[in-house]
GROMACS .gro file of C-alpha atoms in nm:
model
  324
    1UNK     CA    1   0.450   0.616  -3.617
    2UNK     CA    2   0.515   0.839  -3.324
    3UNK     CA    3   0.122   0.935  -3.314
    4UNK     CA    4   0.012   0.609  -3.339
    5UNK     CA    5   0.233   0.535  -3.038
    6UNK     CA    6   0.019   0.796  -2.807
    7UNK     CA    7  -0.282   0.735  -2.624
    8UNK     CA    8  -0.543   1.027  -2.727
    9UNK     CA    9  -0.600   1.245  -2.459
   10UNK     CA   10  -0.899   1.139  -2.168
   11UNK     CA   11  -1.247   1.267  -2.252
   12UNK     CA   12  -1.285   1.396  -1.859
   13UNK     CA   13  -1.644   1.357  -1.740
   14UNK     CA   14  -1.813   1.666  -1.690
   15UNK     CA   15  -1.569   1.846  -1.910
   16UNK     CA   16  -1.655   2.023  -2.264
   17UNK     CA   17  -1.665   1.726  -2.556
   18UNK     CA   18  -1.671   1.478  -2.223
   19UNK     CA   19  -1.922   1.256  -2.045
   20UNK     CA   20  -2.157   1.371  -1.814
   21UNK     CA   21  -2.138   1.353  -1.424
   22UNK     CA   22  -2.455   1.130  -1.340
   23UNK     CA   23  -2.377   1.021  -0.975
   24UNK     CA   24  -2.243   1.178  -0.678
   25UNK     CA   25  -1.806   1.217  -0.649
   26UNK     CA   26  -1.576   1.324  -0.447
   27UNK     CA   27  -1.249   1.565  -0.458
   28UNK     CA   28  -0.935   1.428  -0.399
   29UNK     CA   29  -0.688   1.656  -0.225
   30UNK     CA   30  -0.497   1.664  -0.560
   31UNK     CA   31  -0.833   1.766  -0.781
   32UNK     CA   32  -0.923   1.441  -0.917
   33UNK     CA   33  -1.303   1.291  -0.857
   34UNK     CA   34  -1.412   0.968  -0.766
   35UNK     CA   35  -1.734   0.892  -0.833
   36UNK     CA   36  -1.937   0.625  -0.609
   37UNK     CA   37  -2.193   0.434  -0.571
   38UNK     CA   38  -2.377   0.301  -0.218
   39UNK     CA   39  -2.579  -0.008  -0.132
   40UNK     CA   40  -2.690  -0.225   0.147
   41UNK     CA   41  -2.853  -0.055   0.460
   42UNK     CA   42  -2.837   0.322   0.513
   43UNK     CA   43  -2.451   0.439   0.604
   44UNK     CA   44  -2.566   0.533   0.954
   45UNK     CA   45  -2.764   0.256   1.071
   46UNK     CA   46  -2.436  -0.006   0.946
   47UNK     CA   47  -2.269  -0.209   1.167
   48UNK     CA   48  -2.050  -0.325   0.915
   49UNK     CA   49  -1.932  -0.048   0.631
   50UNK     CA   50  -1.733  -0.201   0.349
   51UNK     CA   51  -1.584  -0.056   0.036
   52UNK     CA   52  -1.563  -0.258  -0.254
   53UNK     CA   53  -1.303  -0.250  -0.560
   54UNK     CA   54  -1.370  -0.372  -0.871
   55UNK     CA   55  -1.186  -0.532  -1.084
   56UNK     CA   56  -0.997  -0.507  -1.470
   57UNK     CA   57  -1.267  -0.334  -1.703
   58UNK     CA   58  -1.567  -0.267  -1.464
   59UNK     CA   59  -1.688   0.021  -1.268
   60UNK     CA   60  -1.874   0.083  -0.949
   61UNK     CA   61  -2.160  -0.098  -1.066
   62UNK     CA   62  -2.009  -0.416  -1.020
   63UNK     CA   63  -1.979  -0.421  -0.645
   64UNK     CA   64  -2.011  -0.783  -0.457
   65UNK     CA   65  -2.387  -0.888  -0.458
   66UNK     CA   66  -2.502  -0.917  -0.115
   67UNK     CA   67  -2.862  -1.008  -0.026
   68UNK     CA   68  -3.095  -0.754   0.109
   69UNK     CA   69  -3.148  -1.018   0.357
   70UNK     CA   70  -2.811  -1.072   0.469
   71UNK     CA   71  -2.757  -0.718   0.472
   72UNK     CA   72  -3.030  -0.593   0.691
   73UNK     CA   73  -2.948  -0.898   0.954
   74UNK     CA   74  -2.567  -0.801   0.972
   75UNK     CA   75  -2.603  -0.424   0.954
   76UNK     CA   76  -2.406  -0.395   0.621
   77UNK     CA   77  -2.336  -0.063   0.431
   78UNK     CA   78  -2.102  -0.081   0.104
   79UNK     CA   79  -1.936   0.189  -0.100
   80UNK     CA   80  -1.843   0.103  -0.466
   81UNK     CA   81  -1.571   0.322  -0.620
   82UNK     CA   82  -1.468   0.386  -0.989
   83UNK     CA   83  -1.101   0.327  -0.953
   84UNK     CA   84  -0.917   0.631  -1.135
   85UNK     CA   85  -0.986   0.647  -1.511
   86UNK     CA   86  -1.289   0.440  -1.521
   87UNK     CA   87  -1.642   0.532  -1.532
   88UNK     CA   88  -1.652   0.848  -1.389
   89UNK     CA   89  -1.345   0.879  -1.181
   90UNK     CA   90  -1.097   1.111  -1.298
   91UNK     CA   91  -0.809   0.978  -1.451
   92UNK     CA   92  -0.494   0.941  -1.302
   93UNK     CA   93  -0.123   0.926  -1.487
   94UNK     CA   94   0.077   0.943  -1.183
   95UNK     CA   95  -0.063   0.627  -1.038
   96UNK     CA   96   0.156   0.392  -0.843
   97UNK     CA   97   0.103   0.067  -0.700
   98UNK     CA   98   0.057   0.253  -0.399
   99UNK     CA   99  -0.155   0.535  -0.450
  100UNK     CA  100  -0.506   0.334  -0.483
  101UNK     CA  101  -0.432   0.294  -0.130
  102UNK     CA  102  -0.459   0.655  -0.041
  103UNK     CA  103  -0.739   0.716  -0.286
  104UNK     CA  104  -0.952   0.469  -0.074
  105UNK     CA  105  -0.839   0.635   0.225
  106UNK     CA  106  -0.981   0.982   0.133
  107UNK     CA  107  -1.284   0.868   0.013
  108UNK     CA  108  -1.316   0.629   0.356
  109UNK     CA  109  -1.277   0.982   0.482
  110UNK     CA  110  -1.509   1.175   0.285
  111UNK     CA  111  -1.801   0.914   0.289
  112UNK     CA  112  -1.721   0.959   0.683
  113UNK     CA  113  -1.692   0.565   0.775
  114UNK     CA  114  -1.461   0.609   1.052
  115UNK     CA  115  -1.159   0.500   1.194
  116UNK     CA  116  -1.179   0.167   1.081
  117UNK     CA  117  -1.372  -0.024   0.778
  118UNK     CA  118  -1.376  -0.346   0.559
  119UNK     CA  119  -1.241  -0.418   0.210
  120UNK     CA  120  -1.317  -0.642  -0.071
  121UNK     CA  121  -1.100  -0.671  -0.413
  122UNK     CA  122  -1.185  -0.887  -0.724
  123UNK     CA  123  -0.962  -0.927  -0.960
  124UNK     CA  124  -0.732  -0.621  -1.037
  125UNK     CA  125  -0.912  -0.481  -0.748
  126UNK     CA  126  -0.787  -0.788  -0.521
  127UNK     CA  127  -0.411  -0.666  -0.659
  128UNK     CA  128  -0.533  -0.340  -0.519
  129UNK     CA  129  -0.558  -0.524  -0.135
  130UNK     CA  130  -0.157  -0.581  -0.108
  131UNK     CA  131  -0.121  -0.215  -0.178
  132UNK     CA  132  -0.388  -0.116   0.087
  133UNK     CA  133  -0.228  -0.381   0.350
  134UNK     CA  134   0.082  -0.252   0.318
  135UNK     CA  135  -0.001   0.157   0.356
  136UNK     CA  136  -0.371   0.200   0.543
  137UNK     CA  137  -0.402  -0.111   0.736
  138UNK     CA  138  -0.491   0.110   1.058
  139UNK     CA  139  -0.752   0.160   0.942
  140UNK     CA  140  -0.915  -0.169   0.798
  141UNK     CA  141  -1.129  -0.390   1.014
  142UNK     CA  142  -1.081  -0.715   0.798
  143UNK     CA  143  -0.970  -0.813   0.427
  144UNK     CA  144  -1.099  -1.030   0.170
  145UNK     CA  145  -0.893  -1.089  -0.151
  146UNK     CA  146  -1.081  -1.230  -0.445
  147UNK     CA  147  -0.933  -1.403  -0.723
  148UNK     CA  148  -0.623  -1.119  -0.701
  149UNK     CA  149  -0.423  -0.998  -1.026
  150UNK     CA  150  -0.062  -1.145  -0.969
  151UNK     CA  151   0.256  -0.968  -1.071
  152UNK     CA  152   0.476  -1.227  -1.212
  153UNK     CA  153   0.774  -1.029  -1.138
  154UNK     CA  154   0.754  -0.976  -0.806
  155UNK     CA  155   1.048  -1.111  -0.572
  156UNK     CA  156   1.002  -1.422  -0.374
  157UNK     CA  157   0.800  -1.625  -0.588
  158UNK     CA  158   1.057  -1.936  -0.694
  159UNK     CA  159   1.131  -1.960  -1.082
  160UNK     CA  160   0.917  -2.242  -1.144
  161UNK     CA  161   0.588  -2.098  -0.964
  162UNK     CA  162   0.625  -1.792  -1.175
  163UNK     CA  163   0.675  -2.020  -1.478
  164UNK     CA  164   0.399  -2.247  -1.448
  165UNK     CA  165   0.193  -1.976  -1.374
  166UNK     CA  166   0.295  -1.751  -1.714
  167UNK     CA  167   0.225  -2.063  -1.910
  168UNK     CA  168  -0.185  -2.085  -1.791
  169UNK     CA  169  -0.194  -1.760  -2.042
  170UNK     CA  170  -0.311  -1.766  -2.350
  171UNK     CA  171   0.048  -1.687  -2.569
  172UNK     CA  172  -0.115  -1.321  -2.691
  173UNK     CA  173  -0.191  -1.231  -2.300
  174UNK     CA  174   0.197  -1.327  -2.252
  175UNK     CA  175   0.258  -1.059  -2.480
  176UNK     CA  176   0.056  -0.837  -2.344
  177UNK     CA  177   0.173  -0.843  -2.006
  178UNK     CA  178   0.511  -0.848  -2.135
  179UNK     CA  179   0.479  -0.519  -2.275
  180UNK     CA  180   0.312  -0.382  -1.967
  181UNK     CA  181   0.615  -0.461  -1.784
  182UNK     CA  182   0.910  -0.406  -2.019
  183UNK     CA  183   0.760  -0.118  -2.277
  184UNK     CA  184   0.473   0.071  -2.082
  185UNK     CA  185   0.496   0.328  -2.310
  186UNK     CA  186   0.395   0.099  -2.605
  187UNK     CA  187   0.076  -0.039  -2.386
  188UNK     CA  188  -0.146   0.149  -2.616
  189UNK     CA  189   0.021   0.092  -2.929
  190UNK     CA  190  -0.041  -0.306  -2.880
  191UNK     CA  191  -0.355  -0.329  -2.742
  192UNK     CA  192  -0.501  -0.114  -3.059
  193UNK     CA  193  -0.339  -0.250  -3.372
  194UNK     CA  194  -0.490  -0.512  -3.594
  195UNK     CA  195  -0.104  -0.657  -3.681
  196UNK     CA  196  -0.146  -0.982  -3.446
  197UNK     CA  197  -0.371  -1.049  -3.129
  198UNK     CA  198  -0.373  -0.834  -2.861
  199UNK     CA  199  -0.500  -0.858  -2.451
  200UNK     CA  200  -0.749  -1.165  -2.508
  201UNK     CA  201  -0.923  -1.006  -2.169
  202UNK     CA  202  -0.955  -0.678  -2.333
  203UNK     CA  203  -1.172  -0.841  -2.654
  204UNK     CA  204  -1.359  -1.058  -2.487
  205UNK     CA  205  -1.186  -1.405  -2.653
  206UNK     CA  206  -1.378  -1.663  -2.488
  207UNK     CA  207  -1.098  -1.878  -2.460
  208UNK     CA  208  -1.035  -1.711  -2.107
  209UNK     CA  209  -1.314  -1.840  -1.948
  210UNK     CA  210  -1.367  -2.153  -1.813
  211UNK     CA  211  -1.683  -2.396  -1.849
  212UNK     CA  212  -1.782  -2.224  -1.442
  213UNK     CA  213  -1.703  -1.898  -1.582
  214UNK     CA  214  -1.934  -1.930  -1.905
  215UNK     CA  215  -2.211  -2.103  -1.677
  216UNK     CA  216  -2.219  -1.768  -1.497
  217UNK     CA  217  -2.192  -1.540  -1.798
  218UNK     CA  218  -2.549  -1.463  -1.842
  219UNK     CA  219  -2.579  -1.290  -1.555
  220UNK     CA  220  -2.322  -0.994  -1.738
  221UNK     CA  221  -2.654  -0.925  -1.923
  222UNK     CA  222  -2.782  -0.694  -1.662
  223UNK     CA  223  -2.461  -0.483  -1.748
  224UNK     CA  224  -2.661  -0.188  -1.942
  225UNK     CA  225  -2.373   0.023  -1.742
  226UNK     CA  226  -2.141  -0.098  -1.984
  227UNK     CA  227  -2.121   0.152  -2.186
  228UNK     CA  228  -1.935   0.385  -1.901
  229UNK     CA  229  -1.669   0.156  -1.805
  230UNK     CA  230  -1.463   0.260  -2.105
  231UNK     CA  231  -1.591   0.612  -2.195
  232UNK     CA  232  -1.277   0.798  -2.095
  233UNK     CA  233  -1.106   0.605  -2.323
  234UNK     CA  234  -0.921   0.304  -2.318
  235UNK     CA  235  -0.592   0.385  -2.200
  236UNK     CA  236  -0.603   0.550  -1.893
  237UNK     CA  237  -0.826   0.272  -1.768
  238UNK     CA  238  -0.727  -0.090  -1.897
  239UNK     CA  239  -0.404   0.014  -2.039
  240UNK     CA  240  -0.302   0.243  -1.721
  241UNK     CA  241  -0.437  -0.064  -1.511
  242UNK     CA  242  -0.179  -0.328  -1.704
  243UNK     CA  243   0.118  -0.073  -1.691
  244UNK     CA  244   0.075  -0.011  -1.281
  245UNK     CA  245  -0.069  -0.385  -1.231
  246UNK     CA  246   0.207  -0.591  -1.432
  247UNK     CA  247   0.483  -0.333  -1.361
  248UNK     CA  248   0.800  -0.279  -1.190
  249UNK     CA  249   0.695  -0.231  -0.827
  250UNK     CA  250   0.950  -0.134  -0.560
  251UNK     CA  251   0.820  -0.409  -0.295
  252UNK     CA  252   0.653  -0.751  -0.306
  253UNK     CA  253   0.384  -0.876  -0.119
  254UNK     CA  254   0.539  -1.163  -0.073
  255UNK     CA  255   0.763  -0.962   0.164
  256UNK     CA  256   0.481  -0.821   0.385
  257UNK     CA  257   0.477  -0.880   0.757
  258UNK     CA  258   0.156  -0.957   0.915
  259UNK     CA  259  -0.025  -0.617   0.895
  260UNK     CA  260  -0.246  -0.664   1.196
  261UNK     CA  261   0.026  -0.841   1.486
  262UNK     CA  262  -0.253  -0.815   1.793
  263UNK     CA  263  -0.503  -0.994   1.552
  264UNK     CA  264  -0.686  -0.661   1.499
  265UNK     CA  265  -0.842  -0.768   1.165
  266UNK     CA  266  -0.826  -1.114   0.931
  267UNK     CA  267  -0.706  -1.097   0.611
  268UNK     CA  268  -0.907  -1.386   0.370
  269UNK     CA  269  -0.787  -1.486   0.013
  270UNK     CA  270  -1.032  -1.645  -0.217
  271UNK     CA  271  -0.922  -1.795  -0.570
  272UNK     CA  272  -1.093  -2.060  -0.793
  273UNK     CA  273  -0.882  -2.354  -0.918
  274UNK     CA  274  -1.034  -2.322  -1.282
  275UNK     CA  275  -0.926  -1.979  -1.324
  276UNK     CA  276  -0.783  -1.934  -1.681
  277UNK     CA  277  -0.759  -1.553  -1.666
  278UNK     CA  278  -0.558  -1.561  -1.305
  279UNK     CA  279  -0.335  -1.848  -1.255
  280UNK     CA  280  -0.444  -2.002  -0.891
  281UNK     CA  281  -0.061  -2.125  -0.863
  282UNK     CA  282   0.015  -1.724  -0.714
  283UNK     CA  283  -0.225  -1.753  -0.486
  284UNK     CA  284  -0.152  -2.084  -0.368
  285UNK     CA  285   0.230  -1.987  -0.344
  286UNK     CA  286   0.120  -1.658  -0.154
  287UNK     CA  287  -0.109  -1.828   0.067
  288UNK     CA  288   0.202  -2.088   0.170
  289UNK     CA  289   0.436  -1.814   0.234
  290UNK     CA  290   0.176  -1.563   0.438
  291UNK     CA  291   0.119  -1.782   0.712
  292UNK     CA  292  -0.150  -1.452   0.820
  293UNK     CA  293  -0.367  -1.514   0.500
  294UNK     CA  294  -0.617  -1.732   0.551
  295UNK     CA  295  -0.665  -1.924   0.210
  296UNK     CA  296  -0.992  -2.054   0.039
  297UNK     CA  297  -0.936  -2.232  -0.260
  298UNK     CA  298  -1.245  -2.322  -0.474
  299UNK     CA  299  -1.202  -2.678  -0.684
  300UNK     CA  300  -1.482  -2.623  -0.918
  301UNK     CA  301  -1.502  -2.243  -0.982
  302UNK     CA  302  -1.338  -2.021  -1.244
  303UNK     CA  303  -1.207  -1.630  -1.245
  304UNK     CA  304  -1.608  -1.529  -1.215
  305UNK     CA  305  -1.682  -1.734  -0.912
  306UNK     CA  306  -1.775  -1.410  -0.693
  307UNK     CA  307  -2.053  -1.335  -0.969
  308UNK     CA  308  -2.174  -1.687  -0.864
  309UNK     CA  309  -2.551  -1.712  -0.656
  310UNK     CA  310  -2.472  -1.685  -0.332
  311UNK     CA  311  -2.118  -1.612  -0.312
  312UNK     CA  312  -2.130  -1.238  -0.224
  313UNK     CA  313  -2.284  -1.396   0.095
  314UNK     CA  314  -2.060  -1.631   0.158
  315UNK     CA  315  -1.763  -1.451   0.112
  316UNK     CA  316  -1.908  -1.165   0.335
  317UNK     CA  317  -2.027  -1.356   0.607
  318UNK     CA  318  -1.671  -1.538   0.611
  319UNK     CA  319  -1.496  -1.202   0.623
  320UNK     CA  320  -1.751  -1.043   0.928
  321UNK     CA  321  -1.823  -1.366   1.114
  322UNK     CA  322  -1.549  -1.603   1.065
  323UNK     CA  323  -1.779  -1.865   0.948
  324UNK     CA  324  -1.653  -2.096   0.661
   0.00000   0.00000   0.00000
């Protein structure tokens, strides 16, 4: 019972028995890699430079489509990242809900975009934004938040928010999250036994996905990357990502002053009303308490909305221009 409780160890890319290395990484100052991946107009002819985060069971591949067009007439450069334990980032154990921050930080750094830059989050990667708001935003030039990951247990969201909210899950994803937040240390255990149903997200139940989402689902068939997202295993990416995501974090965005005071850089959150996997209601709550967030809900669009033709545009040229 004890064995079946631990995660097997992390097949490390580029170690013996591991994955290869097939793109280019960095090194962390603590020894991990992050492996990256660039697109849009060459870094040093960018006007705009932009790193993108991905979301819950994806890799660098799945940065924000933006249109060769758009990006040649707004000068715009973006850096995809596999966050830590996907793809072929190095894992990472120790992770907080505020380490990501640095991570993005030193590779910001090491990818020499300079003093000041542009983010975009989907998902568990617009979780990922609070985190970065709250310890780098000196160095961000503007924000966009995309159907954010919310953490039912953080402090200022009223009991009946939080409740409604829970409720938009499917029962077995209340579970899930449950143990995330209560037993991390049995996050593997329950998302691998065949007893009763385990993270609908993780399997794929299409009972997540709304009738926008599943109009937009053919377009995952380009995804011949797939394969990598998981290939260190599946705990020290989807598992490690519930356990940080869902757990007990020591300050709540809802708590946040206004990051940029002087105006220095806009912070936009983006959610779709028929979002099954994300409950809008935490964004909408957020959105009311943050008078600095500047909220766009979308009536007719789903969890996949950024996936959509022609949002990557939109929601870029919103973030650089201020155009709506």
């Amino acid at each position: 019972m004890y064995r079946q409780f631990q995660a097997p160890p992390p097949k490390i890319c580029g170690s013996p028995g591991g994955p290869p290395v097939t793109g280019p990484r960095i090194k962390l100052r603590d020894g991990r890699h992050l492996a990256y991946y660039e697109s849009g107009v060459p870094k040093q002819e960018a006007k705009h430079k932009i790193i993108f985060v991905h979301g819950f069971d994806s890799c660098r591949y799945d940065a924000l489509q933006v249109s060769p067009e758009l990006a040649q007439e707004l000068g715009i450069y973006i850096a995809s990242f596999d966050r830590p334990g996907y793809g072929e980032s190095d894992p990472h154990p120790a992770r907080t809900e505020d380490s990501i921050a640095f991570d993005i930080e030193e590779l910001a750094d090491a990818l020499q975009l300079g003093p000041r830059f542009y983010l975009i989050g989907f998902s568990m990667g617009g979780e990922i934004m609070w985190s970065c708001l709250k310890n780098i935003p000196h160095r961000l030039s503007g924000v966009s938040i995309l159907g954010p990951v919310g953490n039912y247990w953080w402090s200022g969201y009223p009991p009946n928010v939080s409740r409604e909210a829970w409720y938009v899950q499917l029962p077995q994803d209340q579970w899930a999250v449950r143990v995330a937040h209560y037993a991390p240390w049995l996050a593997y255990w329950w998302n691998t036994q065949k007893f009763f149903p385990a993270s609908s997200v993780i399997s794929f139940n299409p009972a997540t996905l709304s009738r926008e989402d599943m109009a937009v689902l053919p377009k995952f068939a380009h995804r011949t990357y797939a394969g990598q997202v998981r290939q260190q295993g599946a705990h020290e990416s989807l598992h490690r990502d519930m356990i940080v995501g869902f757990g007990k974090w020591r300050w709540s965005p809802l708590e946040m002053e206004d990051p940029f005071p002087e105006g220095e850089a806009v912070v936009h959150l983006w959610h779709g009303a028929e979002d099954l996997i994300v409950p809008v209601g935490l964004s909408r709550y957020i959105a009311e308490t943050l008078p600095w967030v500047r909220y766009h809900e979308l009536p007719t669009a789903g969890h996949l909305f950024p996936i959509a033709d022609g949002m990557g545009d939109v929601i870029v040229r919103t973030m650089l221009l201020g155009d709506n």
